[in-house]
mmCIF file of C-alpha atoms in Angstrom:
data_model
loop_
_atom_site.group_PDB
_atom_site.id
_atom_site.type_symbol
_atom_site.label_atom_id
_atom_site.label_comp_id
_atom_site.label_asym_id
_atom_site.label_seq_id
_atom_site.Cartn_x
_atom_site.Cartn_y
_atom_site.Cartn_z
ATOM 1 C CA MET A 22 208.951 76.822 82.746
ATOM 2 C CA SER A 23 210.273 74.653 79.744
ATOM 3 C CA THR A 24 211.822 71.723 79.211
ATOM 4 C CA ASN A 25 214.915 71.059 79.651
ATOM 5 C CA ASN A 26 216.370 69.366 76.928
ATOM 6 C CA ASP A 27 219.732 68.331 78.982
ATOM 7 C CA ASN A 28 217.629 66.988 81.713
ATOM 8 C CA LEU A 29 217.770 63.062 81.052
ATOM 9 C CA LEU A 30 214.309 62.595 82.319
ATOM 10 C CA ALA A 31 213.104 65.221 79.921
ATOM 11 C CA GLN A 32 211.375 62.605 77.291
ATOM 12 C CA GLY A 33 210.212 60.250 79.690
ATOM 13 C CA ARG A 34 207.273 60.378 82.050
ATOM 14 C CA ILE A 35 207.686 60.166 85.798
ATOM 15 C CA ALA A 36 205.108 58.574 88.229
ATOM 16 C CA VAL A 37 205.273 60.077 91.703
ATOM 17 C CA LEU A 38 203.569 57.555 93.995
ATOM 18 C CA GLY A 39 202.272 59.378 97.106
ATOM 19 C CA TYR A 40 201.220 62.855 97.761
ATOM 20 C CA GLY A 41 202.005 64.375 101.404
ATOM 21 C CA SER A 42 204.303 66.998 101.964
ATOM 22 C CA GLN A 43 207.496 65.447 100.056
ATOM 23 C CA GLY A 44 205.338 64.101 97.139
ATOM 24 C CA ARG A 45 203.333 67.068 96.511
ATOM 25 C CA ALA A 46 206.560 69.119 96.242
ATOM 26 C CA HIS A 47 208.312 67.071 94.334
ATOM 27 C CA ALA A 48 205.403 66.423 91.641
ATOM 28 C CA LEU A 49 204.763 70.324 91.737
ATOM 29 C CA ASN A 50 208.407 70.974 91.124
ATOM 30 C CA LEU A 51 209.052 68.500 88.548
ATOM 31 C CA ARG A 52 206.126 69.695 86.426
ATOM 32 C CA ASP A 53 206.934 73.156 86.954
ATOM 33 C CA SER A 54 210.586 71.848 85.252
ATOM 34 C CA GLY A 55 208.882 70.860 82.473
ATOM 35 C CA LEU A 56 208.789 67.062 83.369
ATOM 36 C CA ASP A 57 205.671 65.019 82.192
ATOM 37 C CA VAL A 58 204.695 63.674 85.978
ATOM 38 C CA VAL A 59 201.543 61.316 86.814
ATOM 39 C CA VAL A 60 200.516 60.892 90.501
ATOM 40 C CA GLY A 61 200.147 57.591 91.687
ATOM 41 C CA LEU A 62 197.566 57.136 94.410
ATOM 42 C CA ARG A 63 194.687 55.053 95.965
ATOM 43 C CA PRO A 64 191.493 56.143 94.656
ATOM 44 C CA ASN A 65 188.860 59.086 96.200
ATOM 45 C CA GLY A 66 191.289 59.600 98.664
ATOM 46 C CA PRO A 67 192.142 63.181 99.999
ATOM 47 C CA THR A 68 195.072 63.295 98.274
ATOM 48 C CA TRP A 69 193.542 62.002 95.449
ATOM 49 C CA HIS A 70 190.924 64.933 94.801
ATOM 50 C CA LYS A 71 193.901 67.396 96.005
ATOM 51 C CA ALA A 72 196.328 66.431 92.896
ATOM 52 C CA LYS A 73 193.410 66.514 90.708
ATOM 53 C CA ALA A 74 192.403 69.784 91.983
ATOM 54 C CA GLU A 75 196.182 71.052 91.206
ATOM 55 C CA GLY A 76 195.680 69.907 87.492
ATOM 56 C CA PHE A 77 197.389 66.286 87.993
ATOM 57 C CA THR A 78 196.647 63.404 85.962
ATOM 58 C CA VAL A 79 196.201 60.843 89.116
ATOM 59 C CA VAL A 80 195.721 57.388 88.712
ATOM 60 C CA GLU A 81 196.478 54.000 90.993
ATOM 61 C CA PRO A 82 199.427 53.147 91.727
ATOM 62 C CA GLY A 83 200.035 50.355 89.469
ATOM 63 C CA GLU A 84 198.824 52.174 86.482
ATOM 64 C CA ALA A 85 200.980 55.011 87.027
ATOM 65 C CA VAL A 86 203.882 52.789 87.148
ATOM 66 C CA LYS A 87 203.044 51.171 84.041
ATOM 67 C CA GLY A 88 205.592 52.883 81.539
ATOM 68 C CA ALA A 89 206.882 55.054 83.489
ATOM 69 C CA ASP A 90 210.754 55.327 83.244
ATOM 70 C CA LEU A 91 211.010 56.735 86.859
ATOM 71 C CA VAL A 92 209.134 55.464 89.792
ATOM 72 C CA ALA A 93 209.479 57.914 92.877
ATOM 73 C CA VAL A 94 208.466 56.181 96.208
ATOM 74 C CA LEU A 95 207.105 58.823 98.281
ATOM 75 C CA THR A 96 204.838 57.251 100.556
ATOM 76 C CA PRO A 97 205.407 56.435 104.498
ATOM 77 C CA ASP A 98 207.937 53.686 105.393
ATOM 78 C CA MET A 99 205.448 50.800 106.851
ATOM 79 C CA VAL A 100 203.368 50.988 103.344
ATOM 80 C CA GLN A 101 206.511 50.720 100.726
ATOM 81 C CA PRO A 102 206.960 46.873 101.130
ATOM 82 C CA THR A 103 203.000 46.164 99.983
ATOM 83 C CA LEU A 104 203.154 48.928 97.503
ATOM 84 C CA TYR A 105 206.350 47.320 95.734
ATOM 85 C CA THR A 106 205.148 43.695 95.948
ATOM 86 C CA GLU A 107 201.320 44.422 94.372
ATOM 87 C CA SER A 108 202.202 47.914 92.168
ATOM 88 C CA ILE A 109 205.448 48.725 91.474
ATOM 89 C CA GLU A 110 207.133 45.368 90.816
ATOM 90 C CA PRO A 111 204.558 43.521 88.230
ATOM 91 C CA ASN A 112 204.496 46.517 86.276
ATOM 92 C CA ILE A 113 207.825 48.640 86.257
ATOM 93 C CA LYS A 114 209.495 48.393 82.885
ATOM 94 C CA PRO A 115 213.063 47.065 82.617
ATOM 95 C CA GLY A 116 215.656 49.666 82.594
ATOM 96 C CA ALA A 117 213.068 52.185 84.149
ATOM 97 C CA ALA A 118 214.676 53.568 87.830
ATOM 98 C CA LEU A 119 212.958 53.244 91.368
ATOM 99 C CA LEU A 120 213.638 56.065 93.242
ATOM 100 C CA PHE A 121 213.396 56.601 97.119
ATOM 101 C CA ALA A 122 213.783 59.289 99.305
ATOM 102 C CA HIS A 123 214.720 57.430 102.373
ATOM 103 C CA GLY A 124 216.672 54.157 101.825
ATOM 104 C CA PHE A 125 214.917 52.132 105.459
ATOM 105 C CA ASN A 126 213.224 49.430 103.168
ATOM 106 C CA VAL A 127 215.992 48.788 101.018
ATOM 107 C CA HIS A 128 218.691 48.932 103.332
ATOM 108 C CA PHE A 129 217.044 46.937 105.701
ATOM 109 C CA GLY A 130 215.603 44.318 102.918
ATOM 110 C CA GLN A 131 211.943 44.897 103.115
ATOM 111 C CA ILE A 132 211.995 45.370 99.711
ATOM 112 C CA THR A 133 214.058 43.456 97.518
ATOM 113 C CA PRO A 134 214.502 45.437 93.695
ATOM 114 C CA ARG A 135 214.414 43.273 90.743
ATOM 115 C CA LYS A 136 217.220 43.246 89.439
ATOM 116 C CA ASP A 137 216.437 44.767 86.037
ATOM 117 C CA ILE A 138 216.059 47.978 87.124
ATOM 118 C CA ASP A 139 218.048 51.156 88.772
ATOM 119 C CA VAL A 140 217.584 52.033 92.105
ATOM 120 C CA ILE A 141 218.494 55.403 93.180
ATOM 121 C CA LEU A 142 217.382 57.699 96.355
ATOM 122 C CA VAL A 143 217.333 61.547 96.075
ATOM 123 C CA ALA A 144 216.787 63.259 99.500
ATOM 124 C CA PRO A 145 216.215 66.696 100.090
ATOM 125 C CA LYS A 146 217.105 68.243 103.387
ATOM 126 C CA GLY A 147 213.651 70.150 104.369
ATOM 127 C CA PRO A 148 210.002 69.376 104.503
ATOM 128 C CA GLY A 149 208.199 69.610 101.335
ATOM 129 C CA ALA A 150 206.783 72.749 102.268
ATOM 130 C CA LEU A 151 210.294 74.361 101.910
ATOM 131 C CA VAL A 152 211.246 72.510 98.846
ATOM 132 C CA ARG A 153 208.236 74.268 97.205
ATOM 133 C CA THR A 154 208.778 76.979 98.291
ATOM 134 C CA GLU A 155 212.138 77.580 97.844
ATOM 135 C CA TYR A 156 212.136 76.194 94.016
ATOM 136 C CA GLU A 157 209.450 78.753 93.473
ATOM 137 C CA ARG A 158 211.667 81.507 94.520
ATOM 138 C CA GLY A 159 214.122 80.301 92.066
ATOM 139 C CA ARG A 160 216.097 78.643 94.727
ATOM 140 C CA GLY A 161 216.403 74.989 96.097
ATOM 141 C CA VAL A 162 217.066 72.935 99.136
ATOM 142 C CA PRO A 163 220.302 71.172 99.413
ATOM 143 C CA SER A 164 219.514 67.271 98.497
ATOM 144 C CA ILE A 165 221.612 63.983 99.271
ATOM 145 C CA TRP A 166 221.757 61.383 96.336
ATOM 146 C CA ALA A 167 222.711 57.606 95.660
ATOM 147 C CA VAL A 168 222.629 54.800 93.901
ATOM 148 C CA TYR A 169 222.174 51.181 94.882
ATOM 149 C CA GLN A 170 221.874 49.501 91.722
ATOM 150 C CA ASP A 171 222.528 50.595 88.545
ATOM 151 C CA VAL A 172 221.386 48.180 85.108
ATOM 152 C CA SER A 173 221.467 51.226 82.664
ATOM 153 C CA GLY A 174 224.527 52.615 83.167
ATOM 154 C CA GLN A 175 222.858 55.932 83.709
ATOM 155 C CA ALA A 176 221.579 55.560 87.268
ATOM 156 C CA GLU A 177 223.696 58.602 88.655
ATOM 157 C CA ALA A 178 222.844 60.631 86.069
ATOM 158 C CA LYS A 179 219.030 60.002 86.305
ATOM 159 C CA ALA A 180 219.587 60.590 90.168
ATOM 160 C CA HIS A 181 221.080 63.826 89.458
ATOM 161 C CA ALA A 182 218.526 64.833 86.442
ATOM 162 C CA TYR A 183 215.511 64.213 89.387
ATOM 163 C CA ALA A 184 217.231 66.269 91.714
ATOM 164 C CA ASP A 185 217.718 69.254 89.405
ATOM 165 C CA GLY A 186 213.776 68.751 88.441
ATOM 166 C CA ILE A 187 212.981 69.531 92.325
ATOM 167 C CA GLY A 188 215.352 72.524 92.608
ATOM 168 C CA GLY A 189 218.197 70.668 94.515
ATOM 169 C CA GLY A 190 221.101 70.965 91.954
ATOM 170 C CA ARG A 191 220.298 75.048 92.480
ATOM 171 C CA ALA A 192 221.681 74.788 95.696
ATOM 172 C CA LEU A 193 224.068 71.257 97.051
ATOM 173 C CA LEU A 194 224.214 67.575 96.043
ATOM 174 C CA ILE A 195 225.809 65.565 97.883
ATOM 175 C CA LYS A 196 226.962 61.742 97.076
ATOM 176 C CA THR A 197 225.953 59.188 100.140
ATOM 177 C CA ASP A 198 224.958 55.507 100.051
ATOM 178 C CA PHE A 199 221.539 53.564 101.192
ATOM 179 C CA LYS A 200 223.190 52.685 104.036
ATOM 180 C CA GLU A 201 224.333 55.830 105.145
ATOM 181 C CA GLU A 202 221.605 57.884 104.552
ATOM 182 C CA THR A 203 219.318 55.486 106.531
ATOM 183 C CA GLU A 204 221.455 55.108 109.375
ATOM 184 C CA THR A 205 221.913 58.498 110.003
ATOM 185 C CA ASP A 206 218.716 59.760 109.199
ATOM 186 C CA LEU A 207 217.232 57.170 111.782
ATOM 187 C CA PHE A 208 220.255 58.103 114.327
ATOM 188 C CA GLY A 209 219.172 61.610 113.748
ATOM 189 C CA GLU A 210 215.485 61.563 114.612
ATOM 190 C CA GLN A 211 216.112 59.154 117.636
ATOM 191 C CA ALA A 212 218.939 60.588 119.693
ATOM 192 C CA VAL A 213 218.937 64.407 118.951
ATOM 193 C CA LEU A 214 216.175 65.429 116.948
ATOM 194 C CA CYS A 215 213.212 63.881 117.986
ATOM 195 C CA GLY A 216 213.749 61.392 121.190
ATOM 196 C CA GLY A 217 216.572 63.375 122.652
ATOM 197 C CA ALA A 218 215.221 66.914 122.342
ATOM 198 C CA SER A 219 211.490 65.607 123.169
ATOM 199 C CA GLU A 220 213.102 63.713 126.662
ATOM 200 C CA LEU A 221 215.340 66.419 127.530
ATOM 201 C CA VAL A 222 212.377 69.138 127.158
ATOM 202 C CA LYS A 223 210.111 66.772 129.360
ATOM 203 C CA ALA A 224 212.843 65.926 131.818
ATOM 204 C CA GLY A 225 213.821 70.011 131.832
ATOM 205 C CA PHE A 226 210.049 70.871 132.853
ATOM 206 C CA GLU A 227 209.760 68.055 135.213
ATOM 207 C CA THR A 228 212.707 69.255 136.996
ATOM 208 C CA LEU A 229 211.501 72.339 137.509
ATOM 209 C CA VAL A 230 207.703 71.978 138.528
ATOM 210 C CA GLU A 231 208.694 69.316 141.040
ATOM 211 C CA ALA A 232 210.924 71.759 142.584
ATOM 212 C CA GLY A 233 208.514 74.013 142.913
ATOM 213 C CA TYR A 234 208.470 76.558 140.019
ATOM 214 C CA GLN A 235 205.138 77.974 137.554
ATOM 215 C CA PRO A 236 204.585 75.141 134.805
ATOM 216 C CA GLU A 237 203.742 78.220 132.498
ATOM 217 C CA ILE A 238 207.142 79.609 133.612
ATOM 218 C CA ALA A 239 208.908 76.295 133.231
ATOM 219 C CA TYR A 240 207.074 75.743 129.727
ATOM 220 C CA TYR A 241 208.206 79.070 128.240
ATOM 221 C CA GLU A 242 211.915 78.175 129.598
ATOM 222 C CA VAL A 243 212.559 74.903 128.526
ATOM 223 C CA MET A 244 210.302 74.286 125.315
ATOM 224 C CA HIS A 245 209.161 77.566 123.750
ATOM 225 C CA GLU A 246 212.696 79.597 124.070
ATOM 226 C CA LEU A 247 213.941 76.516 122.053
ATOM 227 C CA LYS A 248 212.587 77.924 119.024
ATOM 228 C CA LEU A 249 214.620 80.723 119.313
ATOM 229 C CA ILE A 250 217.980 78.548 119.845
ATOM 230 C CA VAL A 251 216.925 76.112 117.020
ATOM 231 C CA ASP A 252 216.932 78.947 114.965
ATOM 232 C CA LEU A 253 220.085 80.660 115.739
ATOM 233 C CA PHE A 254 221.590 76.921 115.214
ATOM 234 C CA TYR A 255 219.590 76.769 111.800
ATOM 235 C CA GLU A 256 220.890 80.050 110.450
ATOM 236 C CA GLY A 257 224.913 79.845 111.813
ATOM 237 C CA GLY A 258 225.360 77.137 113.970
ATOM 238 C CA LEU A 259 227.228 77.523 117.128
ATOM 239 C CA THR A 260 228.825 80.465 116.482
ATOM 240 C CA LYS A 261 225.767 82.347 115.899
ATOM 241 C CA MET A 262 223.878 81.016 118.880
ATOM 242 C CA LEU A 263 226.864 82.104 121.067
ATOM 243 C CA GLN A 264 226.799 85.600 119.371
ATOM 244 C CA PHE A 265 223.117 86.103 120.319
ATOM 245 C CA ILE A 266 222.884 84.809 123.699
ATOM 246 C CA SER A 267 224.298 86.607 127.001
ATOM 247 C CA GLU A 268 227.750 85.950 128.616
ATOM 248 C CA THR A 269 225.793 84.586 131.480
ATOM 249 C CA ALA A 270 223.941 81.862 129.253
ATOM 250 C CA GLN A 271 227.036 80.889 127.571
ATOM 251 C CA TYR A 272 229.154 80.310 130.665
ATOM 252 C CA GLY A 273 226.366 78.289 131.695
ATOM 253 C CA ASP A 274 226.375 76.671 128.493
ATOM 254 C CA TYR A 275 230.038 75.946 129.141
ATOM 255 C CA VAL A 276 229.859 74.575 132.738
ATOM 256 C CA SER A 277 226.211 72.843 132.713
ATOM 257 C CA GLY A 278 225.750 71.289 129.383
ATOM 258 C CA PRO A 279 228.714 68.768 129.877
ATOM 259 C CA ARG A 280 226.974 68.155 133.312
ATOM 260 C CA VAL A 281 223.548 67.239 131.315
ATOM 261 C CA ILE A 282 224.537 65.379 128.435
ATOM 262 C CA ASP A 283 228.084 63.689 129.715
ATOM 263 C CA ALA A 284 229.978 60.752 128.441
ATOM 264 C CA GLY A 285 227.249 58.485 129.549
ATOM 265 C CA VAL A 286 224.600 59.836 126.704
ATOM 266 C CA LYS A 287 227.566 59.426 124.342
ATOM 267 C CA ALA A 288 227.790 56.132 125.323
ATOM 268 C CA ARG A 289 223.824 55.839 125.012
ATOM 269 C CA MET A 290 224.076 57.009 122.051
ATOM 270 C CA LYS A 291 226.237 54.356 120.446
ATOM 271 C CA ASP A 292 224.334 52.262 121.574
ATOM 272 C CA VAL A 293 221.397 53.793 119.952
ATOM 273 C CA LEU A 294 223.242 53.518 116.424
ATOM 274 C CA THR A 295 224.339 50.246 116.841
ATOM 275 C CA ASP A 296 220.702 48.922 117.450
ATOM 276 C CA ILE A 297 220.180 51.019 114.175
ATOM 277 C CA GLN A 298 223.480 49.461 112.218
ATOM 278 C CA ASN A 299 222.690 45.851 113.027
ATOM 279 C CA GLY A 300 219.146 45.856 112.356
ATOM 280 C CA THR A 301 217.764 45.671 116.024
ATOM 281 C CA PHE A 302 215.275 48.743 115.300
ATOM 282 C CA ALA A 303 214.173 48.045 112.160
ATOM 283 C CA LYS A 304 212.812 44.413 112.881
ATOM 284 C CA ASN A 305 211.488 45.707 116.377
ATOM 285 C CA TRP A 306 209.287 48.365 113.906
ATOM 286 C CA THR A 307 208.303 46.066 111.503
ATOM 287 C CA GLU A 308 207.207 43.915 113.848
ATOM 288 C CA GLU A 309 205.268 46.764 115.882
ATOM 289 C CA TYR A 310 204.105 47.737 113.095
ATOM 290 C CA LYS A 311 202.866 44.315 111.766
ATOM 291 C CA ALA A 312 200.855 43.624 115.431
ATOM 292 C CA GLY A 313 198.835 46.916 114.974
ATOM 293 C CA LEU A 314 201.221 49.471 116.981
ATOM 294 C CA PRO A 315 200.339 48.673 120.833
ATOM 295 C CA ASN A 316 203.135 50.062 122.086
ATOM 296 C CA TYR A 317 203.836 52.920 119.881
ATOM 297 C CA LYS A 318 200.137 54.114 120.643
ATOM 298 C CA LYS A 319 200.633 53.592 124.345
ATOM 299 C CA LEU A 320 204.067 55.757 123.931
ATOM 300 C CA LYS A 321 202.761 58.412 121.811
ATOM 301 C CA GLN A 322 199.486 58.839 124.347
ATOM 302 C CA ALA A 323 201.830 59.170 127.197
ATOM 303 C CA ASP A 324 203.409 61.937 125.216
ATOM 304 C CA LEU A 325 200.163 63.638 124.401
ATOM 305 C CA ASP A 326 199.278 63.333 128.248
ATOM 306 C CA HIS A 327 202.043 64.844 129.289
ATOM 307 C CA PRO A 328 201.425 68.213 131.663
ATOM 308 C CA ILE A 329 203.686 69.978 129.187
ATOM 309 C CA GLU A 330 201.211 69.207 126.775
ATOM 310 C CA LYS A 331 198.236 70.839 128.943
ATOM 311 C CA VAL A 332 200.299 74.166 130.162
ATOM 312 C CA GLY A 333 201.398 74.556 126.438
ATOM 313 C CA ALA A 334 198.093 74.573 124.704
ATOM 314 C CA ALA A 335 196.611 76.977 127.282
ATOM 315 C CA LEU A 336 199.967 79.317 126.974
ATOM 316 C CA ARG A 337 199.805 78.719 122.532
ATOM 317 C CA ALA A 338 196.288 79.748 122.709
ATOM 318 C CA ARG A 339 197.340 83.671 123.833
ATOM 319 C CA MET A 340 200.099 83.870 121.088
ATOM 320 C CA PRO A 341 198.093 84.104 117.921
ATOM 321 C CA TRP A 342 201.257 84.485 115.926
ATOM 322 C CA LEU A 343 201.320 80.663 116.151
ATOM 323 C CA GLN A 344 197.818 80.281 114.783
ATOM 324 C CA THR A 345 197.849 78.311 111.136
ATOM 325 C CA GLY A 346 197.857 81.260 108.218
ATOM 326 C CA ASN A 347 199.752 83.752 110.580
ATOM 327 C CA ALA A 348 203.599 84.705 110.110
ATOM 328 C CA GLN A 349 205.698 83.589 112.907
ATOM 329 C CA PRO A 350 207.602 86.861 114.175
ATOM 330 C CA ALA A 351 211.435 86.582 113.326
ATOM 331 C CA ALA A 352 213.456 85.294 116.150
ATOM 332 C CA ALA A 353 214.729 87.811 118.421
ATOM 333 C CA PRO A 354 218.350 88.038 120.360
ATOM 334 C CA LEU A 355 218.367 86.125 123.605
ATOM 335 C CA LYS A 356 220.492 88.814 125.434
ATOM 336 C CA LYS A 357 219.149 89.313 128.528
ATOM 337 C CA ALA A 358 220.144 92.237 131.248
ATOM 338 C CA GLY A 359 221.629 90.867 133.967
#
């Protein structure tokens, strides 16, 4: 794709720091949009060689930042403060833009950006692989954007230009701020998407197994089939889910769902949100990371050792369509006989 001269970044240079799922997708999409991209990574790591093999100029982060008009920080949250102090702050030029895909470190004060740079956020609402494949199809993933600090008078335009460069402008751009993006993202992960869903699945599995049902049957009912429901949610919300499940399932949804997810659950969700809003979670997570992750490792191992994982591994081995490289079949309607 040729350079878009209407893009504010077309005559500048973008440094992408990090080459994981999002970093790779952003770098490739920006380059294919005709923008000048350099990738900043620790020398000779696996992503260093991957980025070089895919045709990028790859240098150490501090070197990548020098002279860049926009620096995109796409590394894990907990390494960003050190990366900022050691590689970004001494090298980013006045008037340049510092871009994040998640506002955690800025919002919670782990990073205090220099006062002579723009600070912006662009966050696609999808994983890096989807950001890349949708771009290649001529489409894009909806993205949210925010401005935290505008010294150039062009911070908003830079955010839009970056979003256009990765394909977000082809879909939908939603304005937010660092506070809203950070707090809602953390809440979604903890209360629903990761913490809430995994605890619900484990509790359902344990309830069935403790009642004498086969673990294999329990696995299929509370974990495996969850994908079918989530796909329906993803494609058409509650409306499509209700369209594709039986009336029996619908009635059970209406009368039993509120018995499990009741007012007490919502009250505890509010407690989770409060801990996020007042900085308790950020403080605890930062201290845990600095201590070497002892509780994190213990809690992670407990999940990995849960009986549902042993049962699931054996069952998934008999489902070749789940193996890497094989396409997964489309979600089947869940209307059942009876």
